[in-house]
Tab-separated table of C-alpha atoms in Angstrom:
chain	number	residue	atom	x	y	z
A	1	UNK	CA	-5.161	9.998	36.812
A	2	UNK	CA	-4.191	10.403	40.270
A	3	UNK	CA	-0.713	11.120	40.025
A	4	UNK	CA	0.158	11.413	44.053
A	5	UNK	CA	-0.499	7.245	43.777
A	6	UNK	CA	1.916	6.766	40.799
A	7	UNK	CA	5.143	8.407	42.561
A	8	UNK	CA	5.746	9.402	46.622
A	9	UNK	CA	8.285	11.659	45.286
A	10	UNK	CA	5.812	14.087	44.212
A	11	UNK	CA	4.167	16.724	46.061
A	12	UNK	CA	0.594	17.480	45.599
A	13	UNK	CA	1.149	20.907	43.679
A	14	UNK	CA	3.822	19.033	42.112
A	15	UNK	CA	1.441	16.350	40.891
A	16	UNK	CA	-1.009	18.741	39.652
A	17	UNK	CA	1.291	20.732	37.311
A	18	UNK	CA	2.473	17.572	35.590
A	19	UNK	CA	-0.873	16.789	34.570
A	20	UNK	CA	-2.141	19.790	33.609
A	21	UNK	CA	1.055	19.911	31.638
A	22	UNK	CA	0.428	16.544	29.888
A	23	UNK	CA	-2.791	17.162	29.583
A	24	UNK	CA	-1.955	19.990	26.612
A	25	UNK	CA	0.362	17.821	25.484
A	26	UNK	CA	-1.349	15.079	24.351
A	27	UNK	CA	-5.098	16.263	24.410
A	28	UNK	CA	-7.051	17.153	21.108
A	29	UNK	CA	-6.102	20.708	21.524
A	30	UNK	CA	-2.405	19.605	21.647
A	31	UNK	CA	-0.825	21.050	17.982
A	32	UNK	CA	-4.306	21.765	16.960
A	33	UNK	CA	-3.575	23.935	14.507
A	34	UNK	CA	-1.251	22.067	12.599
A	35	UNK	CA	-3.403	19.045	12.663
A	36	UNK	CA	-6.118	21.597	11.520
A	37	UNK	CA	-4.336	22.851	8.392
A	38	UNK	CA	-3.333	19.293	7.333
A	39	UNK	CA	-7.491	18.578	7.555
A	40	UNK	CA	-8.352	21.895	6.042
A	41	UNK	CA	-6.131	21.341	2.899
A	42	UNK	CA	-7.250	18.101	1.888
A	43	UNK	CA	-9.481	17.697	-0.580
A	44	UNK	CA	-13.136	16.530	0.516
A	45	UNK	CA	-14.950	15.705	-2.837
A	46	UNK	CA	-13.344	14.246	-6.277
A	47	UNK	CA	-14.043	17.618	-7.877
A	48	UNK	CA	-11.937	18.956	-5.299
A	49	UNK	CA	-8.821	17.517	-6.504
A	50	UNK	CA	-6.545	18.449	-8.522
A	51	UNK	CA	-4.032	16.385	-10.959
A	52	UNK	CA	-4.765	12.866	-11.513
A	53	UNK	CA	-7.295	13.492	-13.857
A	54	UNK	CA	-7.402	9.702	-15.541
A	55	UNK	CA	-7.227	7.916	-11.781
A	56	UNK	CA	-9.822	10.910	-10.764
A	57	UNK	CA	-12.336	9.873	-13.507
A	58	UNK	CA	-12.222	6.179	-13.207
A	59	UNK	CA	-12.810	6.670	-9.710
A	60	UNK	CA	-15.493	8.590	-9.706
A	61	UNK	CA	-17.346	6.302	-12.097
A	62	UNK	CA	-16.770	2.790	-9.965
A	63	UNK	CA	-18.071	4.858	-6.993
A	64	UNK	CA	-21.217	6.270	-8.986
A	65	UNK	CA	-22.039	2.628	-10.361
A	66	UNK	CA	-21.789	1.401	-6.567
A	67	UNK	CA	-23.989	4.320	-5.645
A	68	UNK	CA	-26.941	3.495	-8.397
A	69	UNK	CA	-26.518	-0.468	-7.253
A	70	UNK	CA	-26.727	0.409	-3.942
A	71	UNK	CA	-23.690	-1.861	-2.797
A	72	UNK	CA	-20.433	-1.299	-1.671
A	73	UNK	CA	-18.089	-0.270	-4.275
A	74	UNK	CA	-15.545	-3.344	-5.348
A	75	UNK	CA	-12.292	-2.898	-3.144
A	76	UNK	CA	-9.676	-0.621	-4.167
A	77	UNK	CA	-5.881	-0.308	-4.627
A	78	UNK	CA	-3.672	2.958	-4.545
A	79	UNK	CA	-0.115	2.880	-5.650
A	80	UNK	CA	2.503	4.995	-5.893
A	81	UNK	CA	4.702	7.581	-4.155
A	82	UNK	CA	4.536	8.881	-0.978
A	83	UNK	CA	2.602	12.412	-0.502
A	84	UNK	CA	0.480	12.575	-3.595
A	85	UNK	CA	-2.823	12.182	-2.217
A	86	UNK	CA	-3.562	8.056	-1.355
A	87	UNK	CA	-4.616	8.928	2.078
A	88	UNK	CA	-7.032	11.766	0.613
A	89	UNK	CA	-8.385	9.417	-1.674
A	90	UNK	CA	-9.319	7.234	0.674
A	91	UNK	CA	-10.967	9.405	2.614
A	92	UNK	CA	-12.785	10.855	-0.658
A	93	UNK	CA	-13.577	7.421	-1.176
A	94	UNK	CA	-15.542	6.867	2.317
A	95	UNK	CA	-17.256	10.461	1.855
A	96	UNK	CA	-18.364	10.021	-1.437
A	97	UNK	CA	-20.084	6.724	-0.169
A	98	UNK	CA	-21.370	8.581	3.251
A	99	UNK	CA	-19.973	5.535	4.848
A	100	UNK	CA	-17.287	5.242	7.403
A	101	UNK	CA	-13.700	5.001	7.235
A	102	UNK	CA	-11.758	3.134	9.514
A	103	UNK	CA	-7.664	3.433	8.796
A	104	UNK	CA	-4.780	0.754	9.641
A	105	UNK	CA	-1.363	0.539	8.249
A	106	UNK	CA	0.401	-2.704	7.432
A	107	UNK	CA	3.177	-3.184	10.246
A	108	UNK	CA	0.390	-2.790	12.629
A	109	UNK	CA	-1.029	-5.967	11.728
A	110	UNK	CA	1.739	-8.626	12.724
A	111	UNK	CA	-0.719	-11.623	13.179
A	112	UNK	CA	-4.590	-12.661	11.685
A	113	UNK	CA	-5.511	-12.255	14.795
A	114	UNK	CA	-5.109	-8.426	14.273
A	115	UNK	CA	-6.727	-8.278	11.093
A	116	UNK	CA	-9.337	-10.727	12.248
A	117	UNK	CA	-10.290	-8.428	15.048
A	118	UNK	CA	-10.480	-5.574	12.502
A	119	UNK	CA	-12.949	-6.885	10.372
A	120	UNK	CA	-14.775	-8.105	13.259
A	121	UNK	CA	-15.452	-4.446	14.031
A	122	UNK	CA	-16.691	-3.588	10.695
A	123	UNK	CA	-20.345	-2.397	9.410
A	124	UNK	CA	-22.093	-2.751	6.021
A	125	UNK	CA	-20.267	-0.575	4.102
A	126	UNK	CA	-17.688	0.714	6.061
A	127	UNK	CA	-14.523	1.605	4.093
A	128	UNK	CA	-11.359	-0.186	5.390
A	129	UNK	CA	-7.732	2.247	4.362
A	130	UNK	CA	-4.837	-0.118	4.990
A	131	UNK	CA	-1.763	1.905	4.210
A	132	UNK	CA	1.554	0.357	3.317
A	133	UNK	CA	-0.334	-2.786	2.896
A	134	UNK	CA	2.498	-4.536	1.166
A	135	UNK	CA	3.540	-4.732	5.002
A	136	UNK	CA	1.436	-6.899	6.315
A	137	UNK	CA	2.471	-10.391	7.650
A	138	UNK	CA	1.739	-13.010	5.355
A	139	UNK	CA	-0.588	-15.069	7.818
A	140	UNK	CA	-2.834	-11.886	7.779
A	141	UNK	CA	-2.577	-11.058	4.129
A	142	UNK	CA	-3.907	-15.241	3.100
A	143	UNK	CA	-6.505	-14.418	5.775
A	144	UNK	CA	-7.413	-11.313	3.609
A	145	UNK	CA	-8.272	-13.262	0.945
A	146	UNK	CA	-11.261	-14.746	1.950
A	147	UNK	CA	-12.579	-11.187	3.418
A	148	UNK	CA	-12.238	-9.447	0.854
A	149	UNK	CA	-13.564	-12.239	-1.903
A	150	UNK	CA	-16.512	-14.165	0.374
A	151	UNK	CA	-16.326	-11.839	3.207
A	152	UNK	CA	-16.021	-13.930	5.831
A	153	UNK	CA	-12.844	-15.441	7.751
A	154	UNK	CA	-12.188	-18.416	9.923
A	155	UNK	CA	-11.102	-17.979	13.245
A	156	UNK	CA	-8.758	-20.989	14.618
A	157	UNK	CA	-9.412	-21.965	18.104
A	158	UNK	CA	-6.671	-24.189	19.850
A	159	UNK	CA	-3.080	-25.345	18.655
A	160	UNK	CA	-2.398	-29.034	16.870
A	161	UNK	CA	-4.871	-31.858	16.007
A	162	UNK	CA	-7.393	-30.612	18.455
A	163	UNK	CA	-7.654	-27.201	16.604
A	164	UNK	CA	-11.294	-25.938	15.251
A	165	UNK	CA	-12.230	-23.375	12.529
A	166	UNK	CA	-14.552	-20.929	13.386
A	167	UNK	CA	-16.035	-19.289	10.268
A	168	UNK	CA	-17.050	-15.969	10.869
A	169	UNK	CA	-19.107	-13.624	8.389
A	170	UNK	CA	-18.165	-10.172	7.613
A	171	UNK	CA	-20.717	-7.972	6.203
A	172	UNK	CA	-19.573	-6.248	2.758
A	173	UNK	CA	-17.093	-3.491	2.748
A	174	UNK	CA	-14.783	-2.165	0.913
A	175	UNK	CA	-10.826	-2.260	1.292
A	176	UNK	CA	-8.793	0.702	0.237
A	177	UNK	CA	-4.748	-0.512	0.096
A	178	UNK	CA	-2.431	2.022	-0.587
A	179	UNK	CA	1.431	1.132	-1.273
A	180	UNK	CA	4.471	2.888	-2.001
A	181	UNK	CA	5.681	-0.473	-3.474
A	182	UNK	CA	3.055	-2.559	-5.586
A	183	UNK	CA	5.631	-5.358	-7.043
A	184	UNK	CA	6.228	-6.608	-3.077
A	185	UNK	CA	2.015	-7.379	-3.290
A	186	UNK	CA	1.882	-11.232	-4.034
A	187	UNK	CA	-0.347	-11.940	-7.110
A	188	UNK	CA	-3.319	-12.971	-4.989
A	189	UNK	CA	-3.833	-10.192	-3.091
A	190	UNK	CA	-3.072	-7.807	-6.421
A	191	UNK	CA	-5.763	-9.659	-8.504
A	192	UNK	CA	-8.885	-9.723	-5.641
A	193	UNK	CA	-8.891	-5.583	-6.206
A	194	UNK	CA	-11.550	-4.269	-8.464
A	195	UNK	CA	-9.484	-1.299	-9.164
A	196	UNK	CA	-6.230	-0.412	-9.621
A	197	UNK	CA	-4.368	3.216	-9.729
A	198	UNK	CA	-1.235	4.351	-9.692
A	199	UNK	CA	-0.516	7.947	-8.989
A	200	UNK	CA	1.825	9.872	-10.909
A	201	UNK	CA	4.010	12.709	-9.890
A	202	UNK	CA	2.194	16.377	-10.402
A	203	UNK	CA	2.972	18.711	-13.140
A	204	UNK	CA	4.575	22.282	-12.116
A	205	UNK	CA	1.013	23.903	-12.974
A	206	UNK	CA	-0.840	21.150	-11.148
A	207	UNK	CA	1.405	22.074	-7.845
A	208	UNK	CA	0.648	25.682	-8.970
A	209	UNK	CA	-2.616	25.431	-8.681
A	210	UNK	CA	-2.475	23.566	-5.235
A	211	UNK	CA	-0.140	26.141	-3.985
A	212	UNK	CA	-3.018	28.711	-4.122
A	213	UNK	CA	-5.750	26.605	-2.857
A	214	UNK	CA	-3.871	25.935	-0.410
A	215	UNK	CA	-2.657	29.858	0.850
A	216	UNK	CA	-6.392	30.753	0.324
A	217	UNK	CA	-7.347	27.986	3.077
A	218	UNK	CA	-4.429	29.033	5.019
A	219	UNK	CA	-4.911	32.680	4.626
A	220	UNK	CA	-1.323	33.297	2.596
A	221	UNK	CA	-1.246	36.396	0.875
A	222	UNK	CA	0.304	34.950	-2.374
A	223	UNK	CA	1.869	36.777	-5.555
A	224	UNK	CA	1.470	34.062	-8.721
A	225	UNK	CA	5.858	34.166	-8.680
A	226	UNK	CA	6.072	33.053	-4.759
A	227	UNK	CA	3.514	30.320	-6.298
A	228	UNK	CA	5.751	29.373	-9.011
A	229	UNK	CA	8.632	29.764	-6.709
A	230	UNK	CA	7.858	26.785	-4.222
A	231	UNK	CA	5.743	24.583	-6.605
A	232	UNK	CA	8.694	24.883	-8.888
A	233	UNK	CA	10.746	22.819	-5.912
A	234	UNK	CA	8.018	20.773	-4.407
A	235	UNK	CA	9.584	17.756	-6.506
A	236	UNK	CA	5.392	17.061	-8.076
A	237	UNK	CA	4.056	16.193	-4.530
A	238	UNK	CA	1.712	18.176	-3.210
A	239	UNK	CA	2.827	17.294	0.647
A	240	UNK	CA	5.518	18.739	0.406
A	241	UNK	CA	4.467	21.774	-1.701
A	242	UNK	CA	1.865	22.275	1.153
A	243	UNK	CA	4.446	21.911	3.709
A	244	UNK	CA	6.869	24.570	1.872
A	245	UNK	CA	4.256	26.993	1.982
A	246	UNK	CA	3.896	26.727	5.672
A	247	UNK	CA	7.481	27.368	6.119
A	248	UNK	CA	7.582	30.154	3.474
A	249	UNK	CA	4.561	31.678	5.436
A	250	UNK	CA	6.154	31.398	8.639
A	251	UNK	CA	8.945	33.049	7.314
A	252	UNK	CA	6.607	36.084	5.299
A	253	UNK	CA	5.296	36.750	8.823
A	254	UNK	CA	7.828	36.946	10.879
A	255	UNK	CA	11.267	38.367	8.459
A	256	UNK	CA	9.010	40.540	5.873
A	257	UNK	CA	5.702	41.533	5.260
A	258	UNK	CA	3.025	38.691	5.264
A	259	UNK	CA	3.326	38.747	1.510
A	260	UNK	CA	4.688	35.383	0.035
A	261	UNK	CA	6.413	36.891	-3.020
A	262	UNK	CA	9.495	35.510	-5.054
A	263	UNK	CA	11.754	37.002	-3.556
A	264	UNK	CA	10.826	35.948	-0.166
A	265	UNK	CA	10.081	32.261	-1.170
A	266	UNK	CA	13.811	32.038	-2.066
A	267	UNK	CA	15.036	33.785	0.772
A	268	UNK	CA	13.229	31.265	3.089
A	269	UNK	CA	13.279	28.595	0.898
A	270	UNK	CA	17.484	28.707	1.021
A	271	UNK	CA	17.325	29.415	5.252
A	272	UNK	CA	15.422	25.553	4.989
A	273	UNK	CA	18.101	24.650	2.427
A	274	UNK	CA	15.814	23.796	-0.623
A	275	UNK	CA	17.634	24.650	-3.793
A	276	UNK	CA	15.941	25.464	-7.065
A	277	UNK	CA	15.399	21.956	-8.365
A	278	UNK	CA	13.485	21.081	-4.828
A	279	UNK	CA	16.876	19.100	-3.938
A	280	UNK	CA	17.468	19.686	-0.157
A	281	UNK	CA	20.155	18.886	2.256
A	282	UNK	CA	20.190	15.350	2.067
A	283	UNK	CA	20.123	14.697	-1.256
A	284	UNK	CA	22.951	17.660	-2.067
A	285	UNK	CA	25.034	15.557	0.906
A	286	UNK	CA	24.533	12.238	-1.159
A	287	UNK	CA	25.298	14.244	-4.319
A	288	UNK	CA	28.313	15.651	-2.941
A	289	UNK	CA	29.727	12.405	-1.327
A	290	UNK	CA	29.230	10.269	-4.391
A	291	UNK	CA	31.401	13.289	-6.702
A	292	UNK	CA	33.843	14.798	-4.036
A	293	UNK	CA	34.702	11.983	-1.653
A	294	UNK	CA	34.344	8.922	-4.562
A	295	UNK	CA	34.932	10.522	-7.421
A	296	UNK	CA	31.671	9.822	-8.884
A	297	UNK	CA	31.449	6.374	-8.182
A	298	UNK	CA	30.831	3.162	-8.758
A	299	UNK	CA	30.332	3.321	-5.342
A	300	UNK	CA	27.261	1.143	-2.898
A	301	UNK	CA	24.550	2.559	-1.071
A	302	UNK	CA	26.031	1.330	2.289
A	303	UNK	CA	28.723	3.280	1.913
A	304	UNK	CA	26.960	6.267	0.647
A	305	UNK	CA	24.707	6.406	3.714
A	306	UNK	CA	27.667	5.932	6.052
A	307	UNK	CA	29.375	9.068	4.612
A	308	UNK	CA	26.558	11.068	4.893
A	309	UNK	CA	25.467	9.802	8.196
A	310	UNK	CA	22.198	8.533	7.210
A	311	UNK	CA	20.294	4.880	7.612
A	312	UNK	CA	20.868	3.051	4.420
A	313	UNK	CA	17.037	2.675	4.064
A	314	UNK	CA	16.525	6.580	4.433
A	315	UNK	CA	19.256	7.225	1.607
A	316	UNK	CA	17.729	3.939	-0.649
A	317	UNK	CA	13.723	4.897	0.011
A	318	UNK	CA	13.984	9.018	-0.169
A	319	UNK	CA	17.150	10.420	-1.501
A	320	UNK	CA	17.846	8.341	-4.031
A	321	UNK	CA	14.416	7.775	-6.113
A	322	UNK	CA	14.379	11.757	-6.407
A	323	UNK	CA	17.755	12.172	-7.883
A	324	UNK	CA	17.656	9.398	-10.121
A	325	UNK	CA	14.190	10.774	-11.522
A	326	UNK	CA	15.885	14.185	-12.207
A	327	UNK	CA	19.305	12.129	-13.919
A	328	UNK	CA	21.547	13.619	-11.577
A	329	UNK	CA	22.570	9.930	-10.526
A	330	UNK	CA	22.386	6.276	-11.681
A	331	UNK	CA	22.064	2.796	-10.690
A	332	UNK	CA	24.711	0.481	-11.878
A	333	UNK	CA	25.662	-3.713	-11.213
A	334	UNK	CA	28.875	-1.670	-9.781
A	335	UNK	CA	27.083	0.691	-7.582
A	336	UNK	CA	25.567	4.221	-7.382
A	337	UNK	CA	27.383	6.881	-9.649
A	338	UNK	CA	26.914	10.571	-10.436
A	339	UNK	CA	25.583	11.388	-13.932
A	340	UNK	CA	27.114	14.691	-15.917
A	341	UNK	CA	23.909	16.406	-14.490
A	342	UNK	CA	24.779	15.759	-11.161
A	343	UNK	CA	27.976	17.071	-11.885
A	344	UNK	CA	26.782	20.512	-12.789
A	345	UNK	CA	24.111	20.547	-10.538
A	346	UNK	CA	27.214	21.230	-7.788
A	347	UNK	CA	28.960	23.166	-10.448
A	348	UNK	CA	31.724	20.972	-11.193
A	349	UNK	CA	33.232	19.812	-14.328
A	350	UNK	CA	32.887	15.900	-14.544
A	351	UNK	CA	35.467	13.622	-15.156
A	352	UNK	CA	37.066	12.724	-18.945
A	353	UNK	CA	36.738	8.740	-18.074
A	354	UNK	CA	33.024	8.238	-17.232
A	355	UNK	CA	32.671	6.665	-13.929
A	356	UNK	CA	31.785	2.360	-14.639
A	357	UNK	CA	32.613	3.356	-18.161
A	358	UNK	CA	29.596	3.976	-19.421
A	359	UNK	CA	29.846	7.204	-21.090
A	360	UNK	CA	25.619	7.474	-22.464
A	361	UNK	CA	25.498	8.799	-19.164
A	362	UNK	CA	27.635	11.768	-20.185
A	363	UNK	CA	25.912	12.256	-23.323
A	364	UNK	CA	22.950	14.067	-21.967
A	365	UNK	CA	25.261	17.470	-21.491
């Protein structure tokens, strides 16, 4: 790019710095080793991962029968929360077939056009990873129906009476769809995969076990209690367990000794404000508002997020599912209240009269 064209307010030296300067911005080398370390701790093979053990063996036989066919293995739908390993599958998937894999999320694809011009591009065998699929416009998703059951689509040419179909033939692939939210999929879409998992939060051992795999790729020292330590608050998701133990690092390197023990994976863990149950400042701030500002509630999730400062979808989609997993708050007709868990968790007493009356909700302490 010649920059002295773009701008007369730029000298030539000037010109030349701002695109070396953009260049390491956004070339491949820009935050190459973070991008790296998310590559290098992925799994690559089936055997590789760890958890999931029921979705991991059903897998692995529907992509050993496609293998002995010879055919492309039936299509292919991942649900479940975000960070516990759809994305990895999916790329397991596409190695594990030696074929390619070619990724898309839903919002991206507004119109059938989009998709149309997707599949378009596709080979025998490639593997197609739509994530968030329960995004995509509806045009697109009834035009998914026919590529991923006949695999072919028509193409409409023109507007009104004088518009023409153009049927155009896709050779077989296979579709990987990964959601956060299966009951938004309509029926139709659901029923044309061959397979259907749902991933399931870890177990503390299971994010154990990650946690070291994960130093030994990185190059962590790692006592088994600094292990214990941050997969004990990585809430059963290994992205964030592998993203603790970057910070923890960071912090082993540069305030103690290089060695992740327990004592320093609290120490850091508390500087990034991750308490022992893995909550972290957001959901202590929704915790907090709900039992010192409404008295534990009823209270709605607007006006939670606008007393913690927060988008009412970021309280709804990442706050709240965690705390109501771990009982610390509930979902009522009334509204959003704290549970006697939540109560202790910020070591106060809760009140005599259970907030929306329903006192099972005390029971539990």
């Amino acid at each position: 790019m010649d920059w002295t064209d773009e701008t007369d307010e730029l000298t030539a030296a000037e010109a030349a710095h701002l695109e070396r300067h953009l260049d390491r911005l956004t070339s491949a080398d820009a935050d190459g080793d973070e991008r790296a370390v998310e590559a290098a701790l992925r799994p690559r093979t089936l055997d590789e991962v760890v958890g999931q053990v029921r979705v991991r063996d059903q897998l692995g036989l529907v992509l050993e029968a496609a293998r002995r066919r010879g055919r492309a293995p039936d299509h292919v739908l991942l649900s479940g929360p975000p960070g516990l390993g759809k994305t990895t599958l999916a790329m397991i998937i596409a190695g594990e077939m030696t074929s390619p894999l070619r990724l898309t999320s839903g919002p991206a694809i507004t119109h059938a056009g989009d998709l149309a011009a997707i599949l378009s591009g596709l080979n025998e065998g490639d593997v197609l990873f739509v994530d968030e699929i329960h995004r995509m416009s509806r045009p697109a998703e009834e035009m998914l129906y026919m590529a991923m059951e006949d695999f072919r689509v028509d193409v409409v040419i023109g507007k009104g009476p004088g518009a023409t179909a153009i049927p155009l033939e896709i050779p077989p692939f296979t579709l990987v769809g990964a959601t956060t939210r299966a009951g938004l999929l309509p029926g139709p879409l659901r029923d044309r995969f061959g397979f259907t998992a749902h991933l399931e939060f870890y177990e503390p051992h299971e994010v154990d076990l990650i946690v070291h795999r994960s130093a030994g790729l990185l190059g962590v020292e790692l006592t088994d209690e600094g292990s214990g330590e941050i997969a004990g608050r990585s809430r059963g998701t290994p992205r964030i367990a592998n993203r603790l133990l970057r910070r923890v690092r960071d912090f082993a390197q540069v305030r103690a000794d290089g060695v992740v023990t327990r004592e320093v994976a609290r120490a850091a863990l508390e500087l990034y404000e991750v308490d022992e149950s893995g909550l972290d400042r957001l959901d202590r701030g929704v915790l907090d508002a709900l039992c010192r500002r409404f008295g534990g509630g009823p209270v709605g999730i607007s006006t939670l997020a606008v007393a913690v400062g927060e988008e009412r979808e970021t309280v709804e989609e990442v706050a709240e599912p965690f705390l109501v997993r771990n009982g610390l708050l509930a979902r009522t007709p009334r509204g959003r209240i704290a549970t006697a868990a939540g109560w202790h968790h910020l070591g106060l007493t809760p009140p005599a009269a259970p907030p929306g009356g329903d006192s099972t909700l005390f029971d539990t302490i």
